[in-house]
PDB file of C-alpha atoms and ligand atoms in Angstrom:
ATOM      1  CA  UNK A  14     -40.548  38.946  14.168  1.00  0.00           C
ATOM      2  CA  UNK A  15     -37.219  40.608  14.894  1.00  0.00           C
ATOM      3  CA  UNK A  16     -36.108  37.683  16.969  1.00  0.00           C
ATOM      4  CA  UNK A  17     -32.639  36.518  17.723  1.00  0.00           C
ATOM      5  CA  UNK A  18     -32.107  33.531  15.431  1.00  0.00           C
ATOM      6  CA  UNK A  19     -29.767  31.228  17.361  1.00  0.00           C
ATOM      7  CA  UNK A  20     -26.052  31.045  16.636  1.00  0.00           C
ATOM      8  CA  UNK A  21     -24.442  32.968  13.767  1.00  0.00           C
ATOM      9  CA  UNK A  22     -20.742  32.061  14.067  1.00  0.00           C
ATOM     10  CA  UNK A  23     -18.153  31.039  16.630  1.00  0.00           C
ATOM     11  CA  UNK A  24     -14.593  32.379  16.531  1.00  0.00           C
ATOM     12  CA  UNK A  25     -11.613  30.544  17.982  1.00  0.00           C
ATOM     13  CA  UNK A  26      -7.841  30.875  18.105  1.00  0.00           C
ATOM     14  CA  UNK A  27      -5.414  28.567  16.337  1.00  0.00           C
ATOM     15  CA  UNK A  28      -1.641  28.456  16.141  1.00  0.00           C
ATOM     16  CA  UNK A  29      -0.500  27.245  12.723  1.00  0.00           C
ATOM     17  CA  UNK A  30      -2.578  28.459   9.747  1.00  0.00           C
ATOM     18  CA  UNK A  31      -1.786  25.494   7.489  1.00  0.00           C
ATOM     19  CA  UNK A  32      -2.547  22.964  10.215  1.00  0.00           C
ATOM     20  CA  UNK A  33      -5.823  24.745  10.941  1.00  0.00           C
ATOM     21  CA  UNK A  34      -6.839  24.824   7.279  1.00  0.00           C
ATOM     22  CA  UNK A  35      -5.945  21.169   6.790  1.00  0.00           C
ATOM     23  CA  UNK A  36      -7.924  20.012   9.813  1.00  0.00           C
ATOM     24  CA  UNK A  37     -11.155  21.883   9.139  1.00  0.00           C
ATOM     25  CA  UNK A  38     -11.222  21.502   5.358  1.00  0.00           C
ATOM     26  CA  UNK A  39      -9.708  18.047   4.933  1.00  0.00           C
ATOM     27  CA  UNK A  40     -10.450  16.125   8.134  1.00  0.00           C
ATOM     28  CA  UNK A  41     -13.870  17.686   8.892  1.00  0.00           C
ATOM     29  CA  UNK A  42     -14.739  18.505   5.274  1.00  0.00           C
ATOM     30  CA  UNK A  43     -15.941  22.059   5.862  1.00  0.00           C
ATOM     31  CA  UNK A  44     -15.662  24.603   3.086  1.00  0.00           C
ATOM     32  CA  UNK A  45     -13.267  27.526   3.493  1.00  0.00           C
ATOM     33  CA  UNK A  46     -15.773  30.191   2.479  1.00  0.00           C
ATOM     34  CA  UNK A  47     -13.553  33.184   3.171  1.00  0.00           C
ATOM     35  CA  UNK A  48      -9.860  33.778   3.489  1.00  0.00           C
ATOM     36  CA  UNK A  49      -9.270  37.285   4.763  1.00  0.00           C
ATOM     37  CA  UNK A  50      -7.255  39.017   7.491  1.00  0.00           C
ATOM     38  CA  UNK A  51      -8.127  39.938  11.058  1.00  0.00           C
ATOM     39  CA  UNK A  52      -9.606  43.412  10.488  1.00  0.00           C
ATOM     40  CA  UNK A  53      -7.974  44.599  13.743  1.00  0.00           C
ATOM     41  CA  UNK A  54      -4.619  42.909  13.026  1.00  0.00           C
ATOM     42  CA  UNK A  55      -3.942  42.438   9.276  1.00  0.00           C
ATOM     43  CA  UNK A  56      -0.774  40.394   9.841  1.00  0.00           C
ATOM     44  CA  UNK A  57      -3.084  37.548  10.867  1.00  0.00           C
ATOM     45  CA  UNK A  58      -5.397  35.526   8.658  1.00  0.00           C
ATOM     46  CA  UNK A  59      -9.072  35.223   9.388  1.00  0.00           C
ATOM     47  CA  UNK A  60     -10.503  31.946   8.076  1.00  0.00           C
ATOM     48  CA  UNK A  61     -14.230  31.225   7.824  1.00  0.00           C
ATOM     49  CA  UNK A  62     -15.334  27.595   7.494  1.00  0.00           C
ATOM     50  CA  UNK A  63     -18.911  26.566   6.736  1.00  0.00           C
ATOM     51  CA  UNK A  64     -21.199  24.995   4.176  1.00  0.00           C
ATOM     52  CA  UNK A  65     -21.396  25.924   0.492  1.00  0.00           C
ATOM     53  CA  UNK A  66     -22.290  29.581   1.063  1.00  0.00           C
ATOM     54  CA  UNK A  67     -21.347  29.981   4.718  1.00  0.00           C
ATOM     55  CA  UNK A  68     -24.895  29.966   6.068  1.00  0.00           C
ATOM     56  CA  UNK A  69     -25.167  31.606   9.516  1.00  0.00           C
ATOM     57  CA  UNK A  70     -25.593  28.960  12.200  1.00  0.00           C
ATOM     58  CA  UNK A  71     -22.661  26.929  10.926  1.00  0.00           C
ATOM     59  CA  UNK A  72     -19.735  29.301  10.488  1.00  0.00           C
ATOM     60  CA  UNK A  73     -16.607  28.568  12.495  1.00  0.00           C
ATOM     61  CA  UNK A  74     -13.886  31.182  12.149  1.00  0.00           C
ATOM     62  CA  UNK A  75     -10.258  31.251  13.239  1.00  0.00           C
ATOM     63  CA  UNK A  76      -7.488  33.688  13.897  1.00  0.00           C
ATOM     64  CA  UNK A  77      -4.357  31.581  13.382  1.00  0.00           C
ATOM     65  CA  UNK A  78      -1.545  33.278  15.301  1.00  0.00           C
ATOM     66  CA  UNK A  79       1.754  31.593  14.444  1.00  0.00           C
ATOM     67  CA  UNK A  80       3.694  30.351  17.500  1.00  0.00           C
ATOM     68  CA  UNK A  81       1.085  31.560  19.965  1.00  0.00           C
ATOM     69  CA  UNK A  82       0.997  29.575  23.215  1.00  0.00           C
ATOM     70  CA  UNK A  83      -1.738  27.133  24.113  1.00  0.00           C
ATOM     71  CA  UNK A  84      -4.719  28.630  25.956  1.00  0.00           C
ATOM     72  CA  UNK A  85      -6.663  27.021  28.759  1.00  0.00           C
ATOM     73  CA  UNK A  86     -10.351  26.241  28.915  1.00  0.00           C
ATOM     74  CA  UNK A  87     -12.059  27.534  32.004  1.00  0.00           C
ATOM     75  CA  UNK A  88     -14.846  29.673  33.379  1.00  0.00           C
ATOM     76  CA  UNK A  89     -16.079  32.679  31.414  1.00  0.00           C
ATOM     77  CA  UNK A  90     -15.582  30.976  28.094  1.00  0.00           C
ATOM     78  CA  UNK A  91     -17.247  28.921  25.399  1.00  0.00           C
ATOM     79  CA  UNK A  92     -15.665  25.528  26.046  1.00  0.00           C
ATOM     80  CA  UNK A  93     -17.262  23.238  23.465  1.00  0.00           C
ATOM     81  CA  UNK A  94     -18.618  23.611  19.955  1.00  0.00           C
ATOM     82  CA  UNK A  95     -21.372  21.159  19.008  1.00  0.00           C
ATOM     83  CA  UNK A  96     -21.850  20.253  15.351  1.00  0.00           C
ATOM     84  CA  UNK A  97     -24.921  18.479  14.011  1.00  0.00           C
ATOM     85  CA  UNK A  98     -24.207  15.394  11.889  1.00  0.00           C
ATOM     86  CA  UNK A  99     -26.606  13.030  10.072  1.00  0.00           C
ATOM     87  CA  UNK A 100     -28.238  10.248  12.112  1.00  0.00           C
ATOM     88  CA  UNK A 101     -26.205   7.073  11.932  1.00  0.00           C
ATOM     89  CA  UNK A 102     -22.948   8.791  10.947  1.00  0.00           C
ATOM     90  CA  UNK A 103     -21.126   8.687  14.296  1.00  0.00           C
ATOM     91  CA  UNK A 104     -19.510   5.292  13.702  1.00  0.00           C
ATOM     92  CA  UNK A 105     -18.126   6.572  10.428  1.00  0.00           C
ATOM     93  CA  UNK A 106     -16.684   9.620  12.182  1.00  0.00           C
ATOM     94  CA  UNK A 107     -15.174   7.554  14.988  1.00  0.00           C
ATOM     95  CA  UNK A 108     -13.424   5.329  12.451  1.00  0.00           C
ATOM     96  CA  UNK A 109     -12.244   8.413  10.544  1.00  0.00           C
ATOM     97  CA  UNK A 110     -10.864  10.011  13.715  1.00  0.00           C
ATOM     98  CA  UNK A 111      -9.022   6.784  14.531  1.00  0.00           C
ATOM     99  CA  UNK A 112      -7.527   6.553  11.060  1.00  0.00           C
ATOM    100  CA  UNK A 113      -6.442  10.216  11.037  1.00  0.00           C
ATOM    101  CA  UNK A 114      -5.205  10.236  14.666  1.00  0.00           C
ATOM    102  CA  UNK A 115      -7.736  12.797  15.842  1.00  0.00           C
ATOM    103  CA  UNK A 116      -7.973  12.913  19.640  1.00  0.00           C
ATOM    104  CA  UNK A 117     -11.541  11.765  20.448  1.00  0.00           C
ATOM    105  CA  UNK A 118     -13.577   9.971  23.108  1.00  0.00           C
ATOM    106  CA  UNK A 119     -15.581   6.769  22.822  1.00  0.00           C
ATOM    107  CA  UNK A 120     -18.843   8.659  22.553  1.00  0.00           C
ATOM    108  CA  UNK A 121     -21.749   9.215  24.894  1.00  0.00           C
ATOM    109  CA  UNK A 122     -25.145  10.780  25.276  1.00  0.00           C
ATOM    110  CA  UNK A 123     -26.282  14.209  26.469  1.00  0.00           C
ATOM    111  CA  UNK A 124     -29.986  14.914  26.923  1.00  0.00           C
ATOM    112  CA  UNK A 125     -30.832  11.844  24.836  1.00  0.00           C
ATOM    113  CA  UNK A 126     -28.593  12.762  21.912  1.00  0.00           C
ATOM    114  CA  UNK A 127     -25.617  10.604  20.887  1.00  0.00           C
ATOM    115  CA  UNK A 128     -22.311  12.337  20.383  1.00  0.00           C
ATOM    116  CA  UNK A 129     -18.581  11.855  19.897  1.00  0.00           C
ATOM    117  CA  UNK A 130     -16.349  14.557  21.375  1.00  0.00           C
ATOM    118  CA  UNK A 131     -12.994  15.370  19.798  1.00  0.00           C
ATOM    119  CA  UNK A 132     -10.275  18.008  19.698  1.00  0.00           C
ATOM    120  CA  UNK A 133      -8.605  19.904  16.888  1.00  0.00           C
ATOM    121  CA  UNK A 134      -4.775  20.023  16.632  1.00  0.00           C
ATOM    122  CA  UNK A 135      -4.662  23.015  19.024  1.00  0.00           C
ATOM    123  CA  UNK A 136      -6.822  21.244  21.611  1.00  0.00           C
ATOM    124  CA  UNK A 137     -10.059  23.099  20.785  1.00  0.00           C
ATOM    125  CA  UNK A 138     -12.983  20.986  22.029  1.00  0.00           C
ATOM    126  CA  UNK A 139     -15.697  20.030  19.589  1.00  0.00           C
ATOM    127  CA  UNK A 140     -18.493  17.512  19.542  1.00  0.00           C
ATOM    128  CA  UNK A 141     -20.352  15.732  16.742  1.00  0.00           C
ATOM    129  CA  UNK A 142     -23.979  15.235  17.723  1.00  0.00           C
ATOM    130  CA  UNK A 143     -26.881  13.309  16.224  1.00  0.00           C
ATOM    131  CA  UNK A 144     -29.628  15.813  16.969  1.00  0.00           C
ATOM    132  CA  UNK A 145     -33.106  14.844  18.169  1.00  0.00           C
ATOM    133  CA  UNK A 146     -34.460  17.868  16.350  1.00  0.00           C
ATOM    134  CA  UNK A 147     -35.042  17.559  12.613  1.00  0.00           C
ATOM    135  CA  UNK A 148     -32.056  19.033  10.745  1.00  0.00           C
ATOM    136  CA  UNK A 149     -32.552  19.462   7.025  1.00  0.00           C
ATOM    137  CA  UNK A 150     -29.450  21.560   6.465  1.00  0.00           C
ATOM    138  CA  UNK A 151     -27.187  20.109   3.797  1.00  0.00           C
ATOM    139  CA  UNK A 152     -23.490  19.769   4.587  1.00  0.00           C
ATOM    140  CA  UNK A 153     -20.681  20.642   2.185  1.00  0.00           C
ATOM    141  CA  UNK A 154     -19.538  17.592   0.246  1.00  0.00           C
ATOM    142  CA  UNK A 155     -15.950  16.643  -0.416  1.00  0.00           C
ATOM    143  CA  UNK A 156     -14.490  13.649  -2.244  1.00  0.00           C
ATOM    144  CA  UNK A 157     -14.322  11.718   1.054  1.00  0.00           C
ATOM    145  CA  UNK A 158     -17.313  13.144   2.889  1.00  0.00           C
ATOM    146  CA  UNK A 159     -20.672  12.864   1.192  1.00  0.00           C
ATOM    147  CA  UNK A 160     -23.959  14.295   2.349  1.00  0.00           C
ATOM    148  CA  UNK A 161     -24.850  11.188   4.431  1.00  0.00           C
ATOM    149  CA  UNK A 162     -22.010  11.997   6.867  1.00  0.00           C
ATOM    150  CA  UNK A 163     -21.187  15.672   6.202  1.00  0.00           C
ATOM    151  CA  UNK A 164     -21.414  18.195   9.058  1.00  0.00           C
ATOM    152  CA  UNK A 165     -24.680  20.143   8.772  1.00  0.00           C
ATOM    153  CA  UNK A 166     -23.862  23.185  10.882  1.00  0.00           C
ATOM    154  CA  UNK A 167     -23.914  23.999  14.585  1.00  0.00           C
ATOM    155  CA  UNK A 168     -26.012  22.065  17.029  1.00  0.00           C
ATOM    156  CA  UNK A 169     -25.028  24.019  20.154  1.00  0.00           C
ATOM    157  CA  UNK A 170     -22.327  25.776  22.079  1.00  0.00           C
ATOM    158  CA  UNK A 171     -21.385  25.083  25.700  1.00  0.00           C
ATOM    159  CA  UNK A 172     -20.367  27.917  28.021  1.00  0.00           C
ATOM    160  CA  UNK A 173     -18.531  27.172  31.271  1.00  0.00           C
ATOM    161  CA  UNK A 174     -19.432  29.597  34.040  1.00  0.00           C
ATOM    162  CA  UNK A 175     -18.777  29.958  37.768  1.00  0.00           C
ATOM    163  CA  UNK A 176     -22.444  30.916  38.148  1.00  0.00           C
ATOM    164  CA  UNK A 177     -24.981  30.587  35.365  1.00  0.00           C
ATOM    165  CA  UNK A 178     -27.673  32.927  36.675  1.00  0.00           C
ATOM    166  CA  UNK A 179     -26.663  36.250  35.106  1.00  0.00           C
ATOM    167  CA  UNK A 180     -25.817  34.635  31.771  1.00  0.00           C
ATOM    168  CA  UNK A 181     -29.060  32.664  31.771  1.00  0.00           C
ATOM    169  CA  UNK A 182     -30.933  35.916  32.361  1.00  0.00           C
ATOM    170  CA  UNK A 183     -29.417  37.430  29.199  1.00  0.00           C
ATOM    171  CA  UNK A 184     -30.368  34.295  27.252  1.00  0.00           C
ATOM    172  CA  UNK A 185     -33.945  34.232  28.498  1.00  0.00           C
ATOM    173  CA  UNK A 186     -34.848  37.890  28.994  1.00  0.00           C
ATOM    174  CA  UNK A 187     -32.939  39.455  26.094  1.00  0.00           C
ATOM    175  CA  UNK A 188     -32.329  36.653  23.570  1.00  0.00           C
ATOM    176  CA  UNK A 189     -35.653  34.766  23.922  1.00  0.00           C
ATOM    177  CA  UNK A 190     -34.228  31.383  24.996  1.00  0.00           C
ATOM    178  CA  UNK A 191     -35.950  29.021  27.455  1.00  0.00           C
ATOM    179  CA  UNK A 192     -34.457  26.466  29.790  1.00  0.00           C
ATOM    180  CA  UNK A 193     -35.481  23.096  28.339  1.00  0.00           C
ATOM    181  CA  UNK A 194     -33.305  20.542  30.178  1.00  0.00           C
ATOM    182  CA  UNK A 195     -31.142  20.145  33.242  1.00  0.00           C
ATOM    183  CA  UNK A 196     -28.795  17.382  34.329  1.00  0.00           C
ATOM    184  CA  UNK A 197     -26.938  18.165  37.543  1.00  0.00           C
ATOM    185  CA  UNK A 198     -24.809  21.262  36.771  1.00  0.00           C
ATOM    186  CA  UNK A 199     -25.540  21.287  33.022  1.00  0.00           C
ATOM    187  CA  UNK A 200     -28.427  23.478  31.911  1.00  0.00           C
ATOM    188  CA  UNK A 201     -29.785  23.515  28.353  1.00  0.00           C
ATOM    189  CA  UNK A 202     -31.298  26.665  26.861  1.00  0.00           C
ATOM    190  CA  UNK A 203     -33.023  26.706  23.505  1.00  0.00           C
ATOM    191  CA  UNK A 204     -34.779  29.226  21.293  1.00  0.00           C
ATOM    192  CA  UNK A 205     -37.802  28.272  19.203  1.00  0.00           C
ATOM    193  CA  UNK A 206     -37.050  31.075  16.721  1.00  0.00           C
ATOM    194  CA  UNK A 207     -35.026  28.635  14.599  1.00  0.00           C
ATOM    195  CA  UNK A 208     -34.933  24.864  14.171  1.00  0.00           C
ATOM    196  CA  UNK A 209     -31.167  24.371  14.318  1.00  0.00           C
ATOM    197  CA  UNK A 210     -28.153  26.031  15.963  1.00  0.00           C
ATOM    198  CA  UNK A 211     -30.756  26.921  18.591  1.00  0.00           C
ATOM    199  CA  UNK A 212     -29.094  25.536  21.741  1.00  0.00           C
ATOM    200  CA  UNK A 213     -26.781  27.009  24.370  1.00  0.00           C
ATOM    201  CA  UNK A 214     -25.669  24.670  27.166  1.00  0.00           C
ATOM    202  CA  UNK A 215     -24.497  26.311  30.384  1.00  0.00           C
ATOM    203  CA  UNK A 216     -22.115  24.316  32.573  1.00  0.00           C
ATOM    204  CA  UNK A 217     -21.979  25.665  36.117  1.00  0.00           C
ATOM    205  CA  UNK A 218     -18.623  25.105  37.838  1.00  0.00           C
ATOM    206  CA  UNK A 219     -18.359  27.403  40.881  1.00  0.00           C
ATOM    207  CA  UNK A 220     -14.689  26.595  41.540  1.00  0.00           C
ATOM    208  CA  UNK A 221     -13.402  26.486  37.963  1.00  0.00           C
ATOM    209  CA  UNK A 222     -10.538  28.859  37.233  1.00  0.00           C
ATOM    210  CA  UNK A 223     -11.014  31.485  34.568  1.00  0.00           C
ATOM    211  CA  UNK A 224     -10.007  30.313  31.123  1.00  0.00           C
ATOM    212  CA  UNK A 225      -6.974  31.674  29.305  1.00  0.00           C
ATOM    213  CA  UNK A 226      -7.803  32.830  25.803  1.00  0.00           C
ATOM    214  CA  UNK A 227      -5.122  31.652  23.383  1.00  0.00           C
ATOM    215  CA  UNK A 228      -4.628  28.812  20.882  1.00  0.00           C
ATOM    216  CA  UNK A 229      -7.180  26.026  21.209  1.00  0.00           C
ATOM    217  CA  UNK A 230      -9.840  28.138  22.912  1.00  0.00           C
ATOM    218  CA  UNK A 231     -12.860  30.074  21.715  1.00  0.00           C
ATOM    219  CA  UNK A 232     -12.628  33.828  21.403  1.00  0.00           C
ATOM    220  CA  UNK A 233     -16.301  34.744  21.113  1.00  0.00           C
ATOM    221  CA  UNK A 234     -19.775  33.457  20.292  1.00  0.00           C
ATOM    222  CA  UNK A 235     -21.893  35.339  17.747  1.00  0.00           C
ATOM    223  CA  UNK A 236     -25.679  35.181  17.733  1.00  0.00           C
ATOM    224  CA  UNK A 237     -27.728  35.845  14.645  1.00  0.00           C
ATOM    225  CA  UNK A 238     -30.252  38.476  13.641  1.00  0.00           C
ATOM    226  CA  UNK A 239     -31.888  39.146  10.291  1.00  0.00           C
ATOM    227  CA  UNK A 240     -30.783  42.698   9.600  1.00  0.00           C
ATOM    228  CA  UNK A 241     -29.245  45.898  10.919  1.00  0.00           C
ATOM    229  CA  UNK A 242     -32.503  47.276  12.255  1.00  0.00           C
ATOM    230  CA  UNK A 243     -32.940  44.226  14.486  1.00  0.00           C
ATOM    231  CA  UNK A 244     -29.280  44.476  15.459  1.00  0.00           C
ATOM    232  CA  UNK A 245     -29.798  48.015  16.730  1.00  0.00           C
ATOM    233  CA  UNK A 246     -32.943  46.962  18.637  1.00  0.00           C
ATOM    234  CA  UNK A 247     -30.842  44.379  20.479  1.00  0.00           C
ATOM    235  CA  UNK A 248     -28.114  46.965  21.062  1.00  0.00           C
ATOM    236  CA  UNK A 249     -30.630  49.110  22.909  1.00  0.00           C
ATOM    237  CA  UNK A 250     -31.914  46.202  24.994  1.00  0.00           C
ATOM    238  CA  UNK A 251     -28.375  45.270  26.049  1.00  0.00           C
ATOM    239  CA  UNK A 252     -27.363  48.849  26.842  1.00  0.00           C
ATOM    240  CA  UNK A 253     -30.557  49.242  28.903  1.00  0.00           C
ATOM    241  CA  UNK A 254     -29.211  46.521  31.230  1.00  0.00           C
ATOM    242  CA  UNK A 255     -26.187  48.640  31.972  1.00  0.00           C
ATOM    243  CA  UNK A 256     -23.820  46.469  29.925  1.00  0.00           C
ATOM    244  CA  UNK A 257     -21.164  48.048  27.738  1.00  0.00           C
ATOM    245  CA  UNK A 258     -21.931  47.304  24.102  1.00  0.00           C
ATOM    246  CA  UNK A 259     -19.945  48.473  21.067  1.00  0.00           C
ATOM    247  CA  UNK A 260     -21.292  50.570  18.234  1.00  0.00           C
ATOM    248  CA  UNK A 261     -22.313  48.794  15.070  1.00  0.00           C
ATOM    249  CA  UNK A 262     -19.182  47.526  13.306  1.00  0.00           C
ATOM    250  CA  UNK A 263     -18.995  46.673   9.608  1.00  0.00           C
ATOM    251  CA  UNK A 264     -17.355  43.248   9.239  1.00  0.00           C
ATOM    252  CA  UNK A 265     -17.855  43.322   5.434  1.00  0.00           C
ATOM    253  CA  UNK A 266     -19.798  40.013   5.444  1.00  0.00           C
ATOM    254  CA  UNK A 267     -22.109  41.039   8.306  1.00  0.00           C
ATOM    255  CA  UNK A 268     -22.684  43.922  10.722  1.00  0.00           C
ATOM    256  CA  UNK A 269     -21.889  43.322  14.372  1.00  0.00           C
ATOM    257  CA  UNK A 270     -22.111  44.538  17.929  1.00  0.00           C
ATOM    258  CA  UNK A 271     -20.079  43.043  20.782  1.00  0.00           C
ATOM    259  CA  UNK A 272     -20.553  42.895  24.529  1.00  0.00           C
ATOM    260  CA  UNK A 273     -19.164  40.846  27.402  1.00  0.00           C
ATOM    261  CA  UNK A 274     -22.001  39.048  29.125  1.00  0.00           C
ATOM    262  CA  UNK A 275     -21.918  39.083  32.945  1.00  0.00           C
ATOM    263  CA  UNK A 276     -20.458  35.544  33.140  1.00  0.00           C
ATOM    264  CA  UNK A 277     -17.396  36.707  31.197  1.00  0.00           C
ATOM    265  CA  UNK A 278     -18.032  35.320  27.711  1.00  0.00           C
ATOM    266  CA  UNK A 279     -17.580  37.720  24.802  1.00  0.00           C
ATOM    267  CA  UNK A 280     -20.849  37.778  22.861  1.00  0.00           C
ATOM    268  CA  UNK A 281     -21.428  39.234  19.426  1.00  0.00           C
ATOM    269  CA  UNK A 282     -24.653  39.718  17.524  1.00  0.00           C
ATOM    270  CA  UNK A 283     -24.262  39.602  13.744  1.00  0.00           C
ATOM    271  CA  UNK A 284     -26.597  40.111  10.795  1.00  0.00           C
ATOM    272  CA  UNK A 285     -27.465  37.723   7.979  1.00  0.00           C
ATOM    273  CA  UNK A 286     -26.734  40.437   5.434  1.00  0.00           C
ATOM    274  CA  UNK A 287     -24.787  40.796   3.235  1.00  0.00           C
ATOM    275  CA  UNK A 288     -23.155  37.329   3.471  1.00  0.00           C
ATOM    276  CA  UNK A 289     -19.983  35.965   1.894  1.00  0.00           C
ATOM    277  CA  UNK A 290     -20.758  36.138  -1.832  1.00  0.00           C
ATOM    278  CA  UNK A 291     -20.150  39.887  -1.976  1.00  0.00           C
ATOM    279  CA  UNK A 292     -16.504  40.050  -3.064  1.00  0.00           C
ATOM    280  CA  UNK A 293     -16.282  36.665  -4.828  1.00  0.00           C
ATOM    281  CA  UNK A 294     -18.797  34.339  -6.469  1.00  0.00           C
ATOM    282  CA  UNK A 295     -20.278  31.348  -4.609  1.00  0.00           C
ATOM    283  CA  UNK A 296     -18.213  29.066  -6.827  1.00  0.00           C
ATOM    284  CA  UNK A 297     -14.971  30.841  -5.897  1.00  0.00           C
ATOM    285  CA  UNK A 298     -15.601  31.419  -2.200  1.00  0.00           C
ATOM    286  CA  UNK A 299     -12.382  31.159  -0.199  1.00  0.00           C
ATOM    287  CA  UNK A 300     -10.128  30.750  -3.208  1.00  0.00           C
ATOM    288  CA  UNK A 301      -8.212  34.028  -2.889  1.00  0.00           C
ATOM    289  CA  UNK A 302      -7.293  36.483  -0.162  1.00  0.00           C
ATOM    290  CA  UNK A 303     -10.042  39.090   0.293  1.00  0.00           C
ATOM    291  CA  UNK A 304      -9.256  42.399   1.976  1.00  0.00           C
ATOM    292  CA  UNK A 305     -11.554  45.072   3.375  1.00  0.00           C
ATOM    293  CA  UNK A 306     -11.353  48.499   1.695  1.00  0.00           C
ATOM    294  CA  UNK A 307      -9.025  49.987   4.289  1.00  0.00           C
ATOM    295  CA  UNK A 308      -6.336  47.378   3.568  1.00  0.00           C
ATOM    296  CA  UNK A 309      -6.685  47.132  -0.209  1.00  0.00           C
ATOM    297  CA  UNK A 310      -3.912  49.703  -0.908  1.00  0.00           C
ATOM    298  CA  UNK A 311      -1.529  47.589   1.246  1.00  0.00           C
ATOM    299  CA  UNK A 312      -2.209  44.242  -0.427  1.00  0.00           C
ATOM    300  CA  UNK A 313       1.431  43.480  -1.377  1.00  0.00           C
ATOM    301  CA  UNK A 314       2.724  44.250   2.076  1.00  0.00           C
ATOM    302  CA  UNK A 315      -0.070  42.302   3.787  1.00  0.00           C
ATOM    303  CA  UNK A 316       0.415  39.247   1.569  1.00  0.00           C
ATOM    304  CA  UNK A 317       4.146  39.233   2.316  1.00  0.00           C
ATOM    305  CA  UNK A 318       3.437  39.331   6.055  1.00  0.00           C
ATOM    306  CA  UNK A 319       1.080  36.338   6.036  1.00  0.00           C
ATOM    307  CA  UNK A 320       2.290  32.733   6.297  1.00  0.00           C
ATOM    308  CA  UNK A 321       2.194  30.719   3.087  1.00  0.00           C
ATOM    309  CA  UNK A 322      -0.841  28.507   2.726  1.00  0.00           C
ATOM    310  CA  UNK A 323      -1.345  25.467   0.508  1.00  0.00           C
ATOM    311  CA  UNK A 324      -5.037  25.291  -0.355  1.00  0.00           C
ATOM    312  CA  UNK A 325      -6.387  21.938  -1.571  1.00  0.00           C
TER     313      UNK A 325
HETATM  314 ZN1   ZN B 410     -17.264  37.328  15.298  1.00  0.00          ZN
END
């Protein structure tokens, strides 16, 4: 009851909007479930990629800032996004990455799970993982990527930290995670509140420099709760630890609070409600630019200020 339900979405920074769209929709086969603008900066798109309806636990979102410089991974940042893929699909993905010139490694194993790590065109680090845990989530199908290989949603996120202790305390004492594995300086935390998107890996690197948040790096990690009442319960728990936490913010497709955890990573908690099928039908998700109420009167101006985008 009223638990934190693993990951909700992860938001990262990209440079070129078209390149970003092409990579996530065509190469990875995710569905663009919402094309809107950055609510705090309407000259910038905000893309949401996920499965058919954009189920929480598998939503990757981007702010593509044209001509922005490359960021740098480092401490105080989410440094790898782990996606769950069907068992036996990694060879297919490796061959696909080779064919499409996607920068990737030869594959490996972490805590008994096989994976292939790769990077998007901006250098954002991602990983395809064959999860030990049962994962019955159905990926979005495209002409080239059927359900036997399609990405199912998040498996995990990795945070790089100078010291893990304070961050681990938030995960365990506030979010309900438990440490389940450790290998040298890599610590795995997992919640049993959900089956999937339930893992946060903490990588402790005492001498790592702080990351630089720009293209090719993650901006924040959002955790999931059922509804606004639960959201406000968590807000109280976070504030009680003396951390600054924002008021509830309406993001149109969910309600959110934000706080910077003591290790430096920007955390968000977001609700399941109302979801993405509020301003367009499930069938039409992502097909046209959606604007929040405050920007609707400025649609013409906003559309003119956004880079052109070829969808499909
Ligand atoms: Zn967010």
